[in-house]
PDB file of C-alpha atoms in Angstrom:
ATOM      1  CA  UNK A   1       5.515 -15.224 -23.832  1.00  0.00           C
ATOM      2  CA  UNK A   2       6.356 -12.231 -25.983  1.00  0.00           C
ATOM      3  CA  UNK A   3       3.705 -10.149 -24.290  1.00  0.00           C
ATOM      4  CA  UNK A   4       5.293 -10.597 -20.895  1.00  0.00           C
ATOM      5  CA  UNK A   5       8.827 -10.034 -22.173  1.00  0.00           C
ATOM      6  CA  UNK A   6       7.752  -6.804 -23.813  1.00  0.00           C
ATOM      7  CA  UNK A   7       6.534  -5.420 -20.553  1.00  0.00           C
ATOM      8  CA  UNK A   8       9.305  -3.043 -19.612  1.00  0.00           C
ATOM      9  CA  UNK A   9       8.937   0.159 -17.639  1.00  0.00           C
ATOM     10  CA  UNK A  10       6.643   2.856 -19.050  1.00  0.00           C
ATOM     11  CA  UNK A  11       8.123   4.601 -22.055  1.00  0.00           C
ATOM     12  CA  UNK A  12       8.148   8.339 -21.560  1.00  0.00           C
ATOM     13  CA  UNK A  13       6.834  10.392 -24.428  1.00  0.00           C
ATOM     14  CA  UNK A  14       7.052  14.162 -24.953  1.00  0.00           C
ATOM     15  CA  UNK A  15       5.325  16.140 -22.220  1.00  0.00           C
ATOM     16  CA  UNK A  16       2.748  18.449 -23.735  1.00  0.00           C
ATOM     17  CA  UNK A  17      -0.759  19.621 -22.982  1.00  0.00           C
ATOM     18  CA  UNK A  18      -3.739  18.890 -25.148  1.00  0.00           C
ATOM     19  CA  UNK A  19      -4.845  21.931 -27.042  1.00  0.00           C
ATOM     20  CA  UNK A  20      -7.965  23.119 -25.291  1.00  0.00           C
ATOM     21  CA  UNK A  21      -8.220  20.078 -23.015  1.00  0.00           C
ATOM     22  CA  UNK A  22      -8.203  22.061 -19.805  1.00  0.00           C
ATOM     23  CA  UNK A  23     -10.406  24.702 -21.335  1.00  0.00           C
ATOM     24  CA  UNK A  24     -13.325  22.347 -21.798  1.00  0.00           C
ATOM     25  CA  UNK A  25     -13.378  20.221 -24.928  1.00  0.00           C
ATOM     26  CA  UNK A  26     -14.956  17.208 -23.227  1.00  0.00           C
ATOM     27  CA  UNK A  27     -16.786  16.183 -26.374  1.00  0.00           C
ATOM     28  CA  UNK A  28     -13.628  14.619 -27.790  1.00  0.00           C
ATOM     29  CA  UNK A  29     -12.907  12.414 -24.845  1.00  0.00           C
ATOM     30  CA  UNK A  30     -16.033  11.997 -22.785  1.00  0.00           C
ATOM     31  CA  UNK A  31     -19.133  13.032 -24.657  1.00  0.00           C
ATOM     32  CA  UNK A  32     -21.971  15.015 -23.154  1.00  0.00           C
ATOM     33  CA  UNK A  33     -21.809  13.248 -19.798  1.00  0.00           C
ATOM     34  CA  UNK A  34     -18.297  14.534 -19.176  1.00  0.00           C
ATOM     35  CA  UNK A  35     -19.427  18.071 -19.927  1.00  0.00           C
ATOM     36  CA  UNK A  36     -21.387  18.173 -16.670  1.00  0.00           C
ATOM     37  CA  UNK A  37     -18.667  16.563 -14.584  1.00  0.00           C
ATOM     38  CA  UNK A  38     -16.769  18.603 -12.024  1.00  0.00           C
ATOM     39  CA  UNK A  39     -13.291  17.685 -10.811  1.00  0.00           C
ATOM     40  CA  UNK A  40     -14.068  19.411  -7.521  1.00  0.00           C
ATOM     41  CA  UNK A  41     -16.893  16.988  -6.692  1.00  0.00           C
ATOM     42  CA  UNK A  42     -15.749  14.460  -4.044  1.00  0.00           C
ATOM     43  CA  UNK A  43     -15.152  11.112  -5.713  1.00  0.00           C
ATOM     44  CA  UNK A  44     -16.489  12.507  -8.965  1.00  0.00           C
ATOM     45  CA  UNK A  45     -14.030  10.684 -11.206  1.00  0.00           C
ATOM     46  CA  UNK A  46     -14.621   7.290  -9.579  1.00  0.00           C
ATOM     47  CA  UNK A  47     -18.387   7.712  -9.718  1.00  0.00           C
ATOM     48  CA  UNK A  48     -18.255   8.807 -13.358  1.00  0.00           C
ATOM     49  CA  UNK A  49     -16.110   5.818 -14.381  1.00  0.00           C
ATOM     50  CA  UNK A  50     -18.197   3.316 -12.420  1.00  0.00           C
ATOM     51  CA  UNK A  51     -21.445   4.621 -13.901  1.00  0.00           C
ATOM     52  CA  UNK A  52     -20.045   4.629 -17.433  1.00  0.00           C
ATOM     53  CA  UNK A  53     -18.925   1.006 -17.059  1.00  0.00           C
ATOM     54  CA  UNK A  54     -22.225  -0.011 -15.469  1.00  0.00           C
ATOM     55  CA  UNK A  55     -24.161   1.397 -18.424  1.00  0.00           C
ATOM     56  CA  UNK A  56     -21.871   0.315 -21.255  1.00  0.00           C
ATOM     57  CA  UNK A  57     -20.037  -2.785 -19.958  1.00  0.00           C
ATOM     58  CA  UNK A  58     -22.343  -4.368 -17.412  1.00  0.00           C
ATOM     59  CA  UNK A  59     -20.506  -7.684 -17.197  1.00  0.00           C
ATOM     60  CA  UNK A  60     -17.212  -5.840 -16.756  1.00  0.00           C
ATOM     61  CA  UNK A  61     -18.869  -3.767 -14.037  1.00  0.00           C
ATOM     62  CA  UNK A  62     -19.958  -6.874 -12.140  1.00  0.00           C
ATOM     63  CA  UNK A  63     -16.540  -8.484 -12.466  1.00  0.00           C
ATOM     64  CA  UNK A  64     -14.876  -5.301 -11.182  1.00  0.00           C
ATOM     65  CA  UNK A  65     -17.062  -5.410  -8.074  1.00  0.00           C
ATOM     66  CA  UNK A  66     -15.568  -8.815  -7.220  1.00  0.00           C
ATOM     67  CA  UNK A  67     -12.011  -7.460  -7.171  1.00  0.00           C
ATOM     68  CA  UNK A  68     -10.269  -6.440  -3.928  1.00  0.00           C
ATOM     69  CA  UNK A  69     -11.504  -3.069  -2.682  1.00  0.00           C
ATOM     70  CA  UNK A  70      -8.085  -1.449  -3.133  1.00  0.00           C
ATOM     71  CA  UNK A  71      -8.107  -2.323  -6.845  1.00  0.00           C
ATOM     72  CA  UNK A  72     -11.738  -1.629  -7.673  1.00  0.00           C
ATOM     73  CA  UNK A  73     -11.457   2.067  -8.541  1.00  0.00           C
ATOM     74  CA  UNK A  74      -8.516   1.384 -10.845  1.00  0.00           C
ATOM     75  CA  UNK A  75     -10.479  -1.418 -12.519  1.00  0.00           C
ATOM     76  CA  UNK A  76     -13.319   1.001 -13.213  1.00  0.00           C
ATOM     77  CA  UNK A  77     -10.817   3.441 -14.715  1.00  0.00           C
ATOM     78  CA  UNK A  78      -9.397   0.793 -17.056  1.00  0.00           C
ATOM     79  CA  UNK A  79     -12.845  -0.396 -18.090  1.00  0.00           C
ATOM     80  CA  UNK A  80     -14.061   3.170 -18.592  1.00  0.00           C
ATOM     81  CA  UNK A  81     -11.062   3.894 -20.819  1.00  0.00           C
ATOM     82  CA  UNK A  82     -11.947   0.845 -22.895  1.00  0.00           C
ATOM     83  CA  UNK A  83     -15.598   1.927 -23.114  1.00  0.00           C
ATOM     84  CA  UNK A  84     -14.627   5.431 -24.236  1.00  0.00           C
ATOM     85  CA  UNK A  85     -12.621   3.967 -27.122  1.00  0.00           C
ATOM     86  CA  UNK A  86     -15.109   1.228 -27.991  1.00  0.00           C
ATOM     87  CA  UNK A  87     -18.044   3.593 -28.395  1.00  0.00           C
ATOM     88  CA  UNK A  88     -16.240   5.962 -30.760  1.00  0.00           C
ATOM     89  CA  UNK A  89     -16.898   3.800 -33.826  1.00  0.00           C
ATOM     90  CA  UNK A  90     -20.659   3.717 -33.288  1.00  0.00           C
ATOM     91  CA  UNK A  91     -20.963   7.395 -32.384  1.00  0.00           C
ATOM     92  CA  UNK A  92     -19.417   8.967 -35.489  1.00  0.00           C
ATOM     93  CA  UNK A  93     -20.646   9.573 -39.022  1.00  0.00           C
ATOM     94  CA  UNK A  94     -17.248  10.546 -40.448  1.00  0.00           C
ATOM     95  CA  UNK A  95     -14.018   8.615 -39.947  1.00  0.00           C
ATOM     96  CA  UNK A  96     -12.115  11.896 -39.552  1.00  0.00           C
ATOM     97  CA  UNK A  97     -14.019  12.542 -36.335  1.00  0.00           C
ATOM     98  CA  UNK A  98     -13.043   9.090 -35.120  1.00  0.00           C
ATOM     99  CA  UNK A  99      -9.380   9.798 -35.816  1.00  0.00           C
ATOM    100  CA  UNK A 100      -9.646  13.053 -33.832  1.00  0.00           C
ATOM    101  CA  UNK A 101     -11.112  11.268 -30.831  1.00  0.00           C
ATOM    102  CA  UNK A 102      -8.512   8.524 -30.976  1.00  0.00           C
ATOM    103  CA  UNK A 103      -5.821  11.198 -31.140  1.00  0.00           C
ATOM    104  CA  UNK A 104      -7.335  12.832 -28.060  1.00  0.00           C
ATOM    105  CA  UNK A 105      -6.813   9.608 -26.118  1.00  0.00           C
ATOM    106  CA  UNK A 106      -3.377   8.985 -27.584  1.00  0.00           C
ATOM    107  CA  UNK A 107      -2.261  12.420 -26.405  1.00  0.00           C
ATOM    108  CA  UNK A 108      -4.119  11.971 -23.115  1.00  0.00           C
ATOM    109  CA  UNK A 109      -2.103   8.819 -22.355  1.00  0.00           C
ATOM    110  CA  UNK A 110       1.122  10.673 -23.193  1.00  0.00           C
ATOM    111  CA  UNK A 111       0.095  13.447 -20.785  1.00  0.00           C
ATOM    112  CA  UNK A 112      -0.903  10.939 -18.108  1.00  0.00           C
ATOM    113  CA  UNK A 113       2.624   9.510 -18.157  1.00  0.00           C
ATOM    114  CA  UNK A 114       3.955  13.066 -17.832  1.00  0.00           C
ATOM    115  CA  UNK A 115       1.825  13.571 -14.684  1.00  0.00           C
ATOM    116  CA  UNK A 116      -0.256  16.131 -16.550  1.00  0.00           C
ATOM    117  CA  UNK A 117      -3.639  14.479 -17.314  1.00  0.00           C
ATOM    118  CA  UNK A 118      -6.303  16.400 -19.231  1.00  0.00           C
ATOM    119  CA  UNK A 119      -9.384  17.727 -17.470  1.00  0.00           C
ATOM    120  CA  UNK A 120     -11.542  14.691 -18.233  1.00  0.00           C
ATOM    121  CA  UNK A 121     -12.893  12.269 -15.603  1.00  0.00           C
ATOM    122  CA  UNK A 122     -11.700   8.996 -17.151  1.00  0.00           C
ATOM    123  CA  UNK A 123      -8.265  10.453 -17.944  1.00  0.00           C
ATOM    124  CA  UNK A 124      -7.941  11.819 -14.401  1.00  0.00           C
ATOM    125  CA  UNK A 125      -8.824   8.507 -12.771  1.00  0.00           C
ATOM    126  CA  UNK A 126      -6.652   6.618 -15.248  1.00  0.00           C
ATOM    127  CA  UNK A 127      -3.705   8.817 -14.233  1.00  0.00           C
ATOM    128  CA  UNK A 128      -4.272   7.803 -10.611  1.00  0.00           C
ATOM    129  CA  UNK A 129      -4.376   4.130 -11.605  1.00  0.00           C
ATOM    130  CA  UNK A 130      -1.134   4.458 -13.569  1.00  0.00           C
ATOM    131  CA  UNK A 131       0.580   6.157 -10.621  1.00  0.00           C
ATOM    132  CA  UNK A 132      -0.801   3.651  -8.128  1.00  0.00           C
ATOM    133  CA  UNK A 133       0.083   0.474 -10.015  1.00  0.00           C
ATOM    134  CA  UNK A 134       2.918   1.497 -12.401  1.00  0.00           C
ATOM    135  CA  UNK A 135       0.928   0.354 -15.426  1.00  0.00           C
ATOM    136  CA  UNK A 136       2.701  -0.131 -18.748  1.00  0.00           C
ATOM    137  CA  UNK A 137       1.954   2.549 -21.339  1.00  0.00           C
ATOM    138  CA  UNK A 138       2.504   0.179 -24.257  1.00  0.00           C
ATOM    139  CA  UNK A 139      -0.772  -1.666 -23.568  1.00  0.00           C
ATOM    140  CA  UNK A 140      -2.797   1.550 -23.621  1.00  0.00           C
ATOM    141  CA  UNK A 141      -1.245   2.526 -26.939  1.00  0.00           C
ATOM    142  CA  UNK A 142      -1.903  -0.915 -28.431  1.00  0.00           C
ATOM    143  CA  UNK A 143      -5.583  -0.621 -27.545  1.00  0.00           C
ATOM    144  CA  UNK A 144      -5.825   2.848 -29.102  1.00  0.00           C
ATOM    145  CA  UNK A 145      -3.921   1.866 -32.253  1.00  0.00           C
ATOM    146  CA  UNK A 146      -5.992  -1.264 -32.816  1.00  0.00           C
ATOM    147  CA  UNK A 147      -9.321   0.462 -32.280  1.00  0.00           C
ATOM    148  CA  UNK A 148      -8.242   3.240 -34.627  1.00  0.00           C
ATOM    149  CA  UNK A 149      -7.477   0.676 -37.340  1.00  0.00           C
ATOM    150  CA  UNK A 150     -10.910  -0.825 -36.699  1.00  0.00           C
ATOM    151  CA  UNK A 151     -12.686   2.433 -37.603  1.00  0.00           C
ATOM    152  CA  UNK A 152     -12.903   1.088 -41.154  1.00  0.00           C
ATOM    153  CA  UNK A 153     -16.338  -0.436 -41.689  1.00  0.00           C
ATOM    154  CA  UNK A 154     -15.208  -3.714 -43.188  1.00  0.00           C
ATOM    155  CA  UNK A 155     -15.516  -7.347 -42.255  1.00  0.00           C
ATOM    156  CA  UNK A 156     -12.548  -9.281 -40.893  1.00  0.00           C
ATOM    157  CA  UNK A 157     -10.860 -11.135 -43.717  1.00  0.00           C
ATOM    158  CA  UNK A 158     -10.375 -14.258 -41.621  1.00  0.00           C
ATOM    159  CA  UNK A 159     -10.609 -15.540 -38.056  1.00  0.00           C
ATOM    160  CA  UNK A 160      -6.925 -14.777 -37.486  1.00  0.00           C
ATOM    161  CA  UNK A 161      -7.560 -11.094 -38.163  1.00  0.00           C
ATOM    162  CA  UNK A 162     -10.384 -11.090 -35.620  1.00  0.00           C
ATOM    163  CA  UNK A 163      -8.116 -12.819 -33.087  1.00  0.00           C
ATOM    164  CA  UNK A 164      -5.380 -10.235 -33.670  1.00  0.00           C
ATOM    165  CA  UNK A 165      -7.861  -7.449 -32.990  1.00  0.00           C
ATOM    166  CA  UNK A 166      -9.027  -9.211 -29.818  1.00  0.00           C
ATOM    167  CA  UNK A 167      -5.415  -9.725 -28.648  1.00  0.00           C
ATOM    168  CA  UNK A 168      -4.579  -6.042 -29.011  1.00  0.00           C
ATOM    169  CA  UNK A 169      -7.771  -4.838 -27.318  1.00  0.00           C
ATOM    170  CA  UNK A 170      -9.346  -7.354 -24.943  1.00  0.00           C
ATOM    171  CA  UNK A 171      -6.142  -9.203 -24.045  1.00  0.00           C
ATOM    172  CA  UNK A 172      -4.216  -5.950 -23.640  1.00  0.00           C
ATOM    173  CA  UNK A 173      -6.904  -4.757 -21.223  1.00  0.00           C
ATOM    174  CA  UNK A 174      -6.472  -7.980 -19.250  1.00  0.00           C
ATOM    175  CA  UNK A 175      -2.679  -7.526 -19.165  1.00  0.00           C
ATOM    176  CA  UNK A 176      -3.260  -4.105 -17.587  1.00  0.00           C
ATOM    177  CA  UNK A 177      -5.719  -5.636 -15.127  1.00  0.00           C
ATOM    178  CA  UNK A 178      -3.133  -8.227 -14.097  1.00  0.00           C
ATOM    179  CA  UNK A 179      -0.570  -5.459 -13.556  1.00  0.00           C
ATOM    180  CA  UNK A 180      -3.143  -3.584 -11.488  1.00  0.00           C
ATOM    181  CA  UNK A 181      -3.509  -6.676  -9.281  1.00  0.00           C
ATOM    182  CA  UNK A 182       0.261  -6.995  -8.940  1.00  0.00           C
ATOM    183  CA  UNK A 183       0.439 -10.111 -11.147  1.00  0.00           C
ATOM    184  CA  UNK A 184       3.371 -10.165 -13.582  1.00  0.00           C
ATOM    185  CA  UNK A 185       3.632 -13.777 -14.583  1.00  0.00           C
ATOM    186  CA  UNK A 186       4.121 -15.399 -17.977  1.00  0.00           C
ATOM    187  CA  UNK A 187       1.532 -18.114 -17.251  1.00  0.00           C
ATOM    188  CA  UNK A 188      -1.073 -15.544 -16.220  1.00  0.00           C
ATOM    189  CA  UNK A 189      -0.318 -13.599 -19.408  1.00  0.00           C
ATOM    190  CA  UNK A 190      -0.776 -16.756 -21.460  1.00  0.00           C
ATOM    191  CA  UNK A 191      -4.204 -17.331 -19.917  1.00  0.00           C
ATOM    192  CA  UNK A 192      -5.127 -13.666 -20.396  1.00  0.00           C
ATOM    193  CA  UNK A 193      -4.215 -13.901 -24.074  1.00  0.00           C
ATOM    194  CA  UNK A 194      -6.604 -16.810 -24.642  1.00  0.00           C
ATOM    195  CA  UNK A 195      -9.347 -15.233 -22.530  1.00  0.00           C
ATOM    196  CA  UNK A 196      -9.054 -11.954 -24.428  1.00  0.00           C
ATOM    197  CA  UNK A 197      -9.235 -13.681 -27.811  1.00  0.00           C
ATOM    198  CA  UNK A 198     -12.278 -15.674 -26.752  1.00  0.00           C
ATOM    199  CA  UNK A 199     -13.926 -12.550 -25.409  1.00  0.00           C
ATOM    200  CA  UNK A 200     -13.239 -10.665 -28.624  1.00  0.00           C
ATOM    201  CA  UNK A 201     -14.788 -13.445 -30.730  1.00  0.00           C
ATOM    202  CA  UNK A 202     -17.847 -13.687 -28.484  1.00  0.00           C
ATOM    203  CA  UNK A 203     -18.281  -9.903 -28.535  1.00  0.00           C
ATOM    204  CA  UNK A 204     -18.208  -9.976 -32.336  1.00  0.00           C
ATOM    205  CA  UNK A 205     -20.911 -12.662 -32.351  1.00  0.00           C
ATOM    206  CA  UNK A 206     -23.097 -10.912 -29.802  1.00  0.00           C
ATOM    207  CA  UNK A 207     -22.939  -7.651 -31.731  1.00  0.00           C
ATOM    208  CA  UNK A 208     -23.931  -9.263 -35.049  1.00  0.00           C
ATOM    209  CA  UNK A 209     -27.723  -8.668 -34.751  1.00  0.00           C
ATOM    210  CA  UNK A 210     -27.087  -5.044 -33.745  1.00  0.00           C
ATOM    211  CA  UNK A 211     -24.706  -4.416 -36.630  1.00  0.00           C
ATOM    212  CA  UNK A 212     -26.958  -6.252 -39.074  1.00  0.00           C
ATOM    213  CA  UNK A 213     -29.791  -3.858 -38.277  1.00  0.00           C
ATOM    214  CA  UNK A 214     -27.420  -1.080 -39.277  1.00  0.00           C
ATOM    215  CA  UNK A 215     -26.620  -2.810 -42.584  1.00  0.00           C
ATOM    216  CA  UNK A 216     -23.151  -3.856 -41.418  1.00  0.00           C
ATOM    217  CA  UNK A 217     -21.520  -7.266 -41.010  1.00  0.00           C
ATOM    218  CA  UNK A 218     -18.057  -7.814 -39.510  1.00  0.00           C
ATOM    219  CA  UNK A 219     -17.894 -11.619 -39.306  1.00  0.00           C
ATOM    220  CA  UNK A 220     -14.793 -13.246 -40.890  1.00  0.00           C
ATOM    221  CA  UNK A 221     -15.264 -13.378 -44.664  1.00  0.00           C
ATOM    222  CA  UNK A 222     -13.391 -16.640 -45.163  1.00  0.00           C
ATOM    223  CA  UNK A 223     -15.814 -18.575 -42.953  1.00  0.00           C
ATOM    224  CA  UNK A 224     -18.826 -16.938 -44.589  1.00  0.00           C
ATOM    225  CA  UNK A 225     -17.493 -17.837 -48.038  1.00  0.00           C
ATOM    226  CA  UNK A 226     -16.786 -21.410 -46.929  1.00  0.00           C
ATOM    227  CA  UNK A 227     -20.497 -21.904 -46.235  1.00  0.00           C
ATOM    228  CA  UNK A 228     -21.763 -19.836 -49.147  1.00  0.00           C
ATOM    229  CA  UNK A 229     -23.184 -17.104 -46.915  1.00  0.00           C
ATOM    230  CA  UNK A 230     -23.263 -13.457 -47.973  1.00  0.00           C
ATOM    231  CA  UNK A 231     -23.376 -10.325 -45.828  1.00  0.00           C
ATOM    232  CA  UNK A 232     -26.874  -9.769 -47.184  1.00  0.00           C
ATOM    233  CA  UNK A 233     -27.982 -13.030 -45.546  1.00  0.00           C
ATOM    234  CA  UNK A 234     -27.093 -11.612 -42.111  1.00  0.00           C
ATOM    235  CA  UNK A 235     -28.565  -8.194 -42.878  1.00  0.00           C
ATOM    236  CA  UNK A 236     -31.854  -9.890 -43.772  1.00  0.00           C
ATOM    237  CA  UNK A 237     -31.676 -11.977 -40.601  1.00  0.00           C
ATOM    238  CA  UNK A 238     -31.756 -15.308 -42.385  1.00  0.00           C
ATOM    239  CA  UNK A 239     -31.644 -18.391 -40.172  1.00  0.00           C
ATOM    240  CA  UNK A 240     -30.884 -21.178 -42.642  1.00  0.00           C
ATOM    241  CA  UNK A 241     -28.480 -23.953 -41.702  1.00  0.00           C
ATOM    242  CA  UNK A 242     -25.515 -22.510 -43.613  1.00  0.00           C
ATOM    243  CA  UNK A 243     -25.903 -19.225 -41.693  1.00  0.00           C
ATOM    244  CA  UNK A 244     -25.941 -21.150 -38.413  1.00  0.00           C
ATOM    245  CA  UNK A 245     -22.917 -23.121 -39.590  1.00  0.00           C
ATOM    246  CA  UNK A 246     -20.961 -19.867 -39.901  1.00  0.00           C
ATOM    247  CA  UNK A 247     -21.830 -18.988 -36.313  1.00  0.00           C
ATOM    248  CA  UNK A 248     -20.941 -22.512 -35.183  1.00  0.00           C
ATOM    249  CA  UNK A 249     -17.471 -22.325 -36.741  1.00  0.00           C
ATOM    250  CA  UNK A 250     -16.733 -18.931 -35.210  1.00  0.00           C
ATOM    251  CA  UNK A 251     -18.097 -19.963 -31.798  1.00  0.00           C
ATOM    252  CA  UNK A 252     -15.986 -23.118 -31.944  1.00  0.00           C
ATOM    253  CA  UNK A 253     -12.878 -20.989 -32.319  1.00  0.00           C
ATOM    254  CA  UNK A 254     -13.822 -19.087 -29.158  1.00  0.00           C
ATOM    255  CA  UNK A 255     -14.356 -22.382 -27.370  1.00  0.00           C
ATOM    256  CA  UNK A 256     -10.870 -23.515 -28.326  1.00  0.00           C
ATOM    257  CA  UNK A 257      -9.473 -20.536 -26.398  1.00  0.00           C
ATOM    258  CA  UNK A 258     -11.769 -20.831 -23.452  1.00  0.00           C
ATOM    259  CA  UNK A 259     -14.029 -23.452 -21.883  1.00  0.00           C
ATOM    260  CA  UNK A 260     -14.983 -22.509 -18.341  1.00  0.00           C
ATOM    261  CA  UNK A 261     -15.480 -18.779 -17.739  1.00  0.00           C
ATOM    262  CA  UNK A 262     -18.398 -16.361 -17.909  1.00  0.00           C
ATOM    263  CA  UNK A 263     -18.139 -16.261 -21.709  1.00  0.00           C
ATOM    264  CA  UNK A 264     -18.968 -19.954 -21.800  1.00  0.00           C
ATOM    265  CA  UNK A 265     -22.513 -19.136 -20.647  1.00  0.00           C
ATOM    266  CA  UNK A 266     -23.193 -17.297 -23.890  1.00  0.00           C
ATOM    267  CA  UNK A 267     -21.682 -20.102 -25.958  1.00  0.00           C
ATOM    268  CA  UNK A 268     -23.854 -22.658 -24.129  1.00  0.00           C
ATOM    269  CA  UNK A 269     -26.967 -20.550 -24.701  1.00  0.00           C
ATOM    270  CA  UNK A 270     -26.051 -20.315 -28.372  1.00  0.00           C
ATOM    271  CA  UNK A 271     -25.836 -24.087 -28.628  1.00  0.00           C
ATOM    272  CA  UNK A 272     -29.317 -24.375 -27.078  1.00  0.00           C
ATOM    273  CA  UNK A 273     -30.820 -22.359 -29.955  1.00  0.00           C
ATOM    274  CA  UNK A 274     -28.802 -24.247 -32.586  1.00  0.00           C
ATOM    275  CA  UNK A 275     -26.499 -21.292 -33.263  1.00  0.00           C
ATOM    276  CA  UNK A 276     -29.307 -18.985 -34.386  1.00  0.00           C
ATOM    277  CA  UNK A 277     -27.544 -15.689 -33.673  1.00  0.00           C
ATOM    278  CA  UNK A 278     -30.827 -13.791 -34.074  1.00  0.00           C
ATOM    279  CA  UNK A 279     -32.743 -15.777 -31.421  1.00  0.00           C
ATOM    280  CA  UNK A 280     -34.428 -13.373 -28.913  1.00  0.00           C
ATOM    281  CA  UNK A 281     -33.032 -15.254 -25.907  1.00  0.00           C
ATOM    282  CA  UNK A 282     -29.478 -14.268 -26.895  1.00  0.00           C
ATOM    283  CA  UNK A 283     -30.365 -10.581 -26.822  1.00  0.00           C
ATOM    284  CA  UNK A 284     -31.500 -10.587 -23.198  1.00  0.00           C
ATOM    285  CA  UNK A 285     -29.274  -9.753 -20.247  1.00  0.00           C
ATOM    286  CA  UNK A 286     -29.043 -12.577 -17.737  1.00  0.00           C
ATOM    287  CA  UNK A 287     -30.689 -11.508 -14.476  1.00  0.00           C
ATOM    288  CA  UNK A 288     -28.823 -14.282 -12.664  1.00  0.00           C
ATOM    289  CA  UNK A 289     -25.375 -13.204 -13.892  1.00  0.00           C
ATOM    290  CA  UNK A 290     -24.466 -11.298 -10.675  1.00  0.00           C
ATOM    291  CA  UNK A 291     -25.323 -14.395  -8.612  1.00  0.00           C
ATOM    292  CA  UNK A 292     -23.418 -16.737 -10.948  1.00  0.00           C
ATOM    293  CA  UNK A 293     -20.331 -14.515 -10.870  1.00  0.00           C
ATOM    294  CA  UNK A 294     -20.487 -14.247  -7.070  1.00  0.00           C
ATOM    295  CA  UNK A 295     -20.744 -18.045  -6.689  1.00  0.00           C
ATOM    296  CA  UNK A 296     -17.803 -18.584  -9.052  1.00  0.00           C
ATOM    297  CA  UNK A 297     -15.792 -15.997  -7.132  1.00  0.00           C
ATOM    298  CA  UNK A 298     -16.648 -17.680  -3.839  1.00  0.00           C
ATOM    299  CA  UNK A 299     -15.728 -21.130  -5.216  1.00  0.00           C
ATOM    300  CA  UNK A 300     -12.688 -19.674  -7.009  1.00  0.00           C
ATOM    301  CA  UNK A 301     -13.822 -21.311 -10.265  1.00  0.00           C
ATOM    302  CA  UNK A 302     -13.605 -19.156 -13.378  1.00  0.00           C
TER     303      UNK A 302
END
C-alpha cells in the first residue's frame, strides 16, 4: 500500500519558535480552556487532552480507554490534536482566522519535531507521544493540510472527494494510532484506510442535521443531483423518499468500506428509520455504547 511505503522516518523541518507561543497566545491553538492551563500542574497535559476528547469526541474517548495503559495518554494526545483541528471550522466567522489557526498547528508540529513544542497542552503532550513512539510527521501534516482545504464552505462534488478527505484525516489519524501501538504492517494500513473512509462518510451523515440548521449542506452534489434533491431540501428538513435515497446511497458507500465495527451501529439505526437523517433517534448518544465497546474488546470482535 502506498500509505505504508510512504512511511519513512520523520522529516525534519526548520527549527523555529512560534511567535508569541511561549508568551501566551493560547487562543490560536487551544481556545479559552487552554488559557487557564498550567504546565506546572501534575499531569495537566494528559488531563486536558482526555477531557477535551471526552467532551468533543466521546466515542474516540471510549475507544482510547480500551487501549493498553502505556498507550492511552498518547491516544488522548492524538485525538485531542484531531479535535483541535476539527473544531476550527465551526468556531470561526472569517476564513483568514481559520488559516491562522491551521498555521499555528503546522508550525507547532514543526517545533515538536525539533524538540521545542509550544506552550500549549495538546502540543506538549503530542510532543511526548512523538518522542515515545517515533510517529511520522507526514501524517500530521496531511491532516492539517486537508482540514485547511476544507475550510471552504462548499459541498463535496462527489463521493470520491468525500472519501479523499476522509483518507487524509480519519485514516491518517488511524495510521498514527497504529504506529503508536507499534503496528507497521501493510495489511493493518489497508484496513485502517477503509475504516477511516467509512468513518469520514458516517461523520458527514451524522453532522447533516447540525449543518442544515446552520444553512449549510456538505453532502456529495453528484448523488443529490442524481435524485433531484437540492441543498434547500436538506435545510428545510424534508423527509421525502428522494431525500432518503440520497442518504441511502451515501450510507451504502460507507458500508462497502466497513461492515462490522462501531460505525455499523449508526448505519443499522439509520436503516431502522428508513434513512431519515433527521429522525430524533439518530441525534441521541447511545447510553449502551461503553458496554458494547467493552464486550467487543473482550471478545476481540471489531
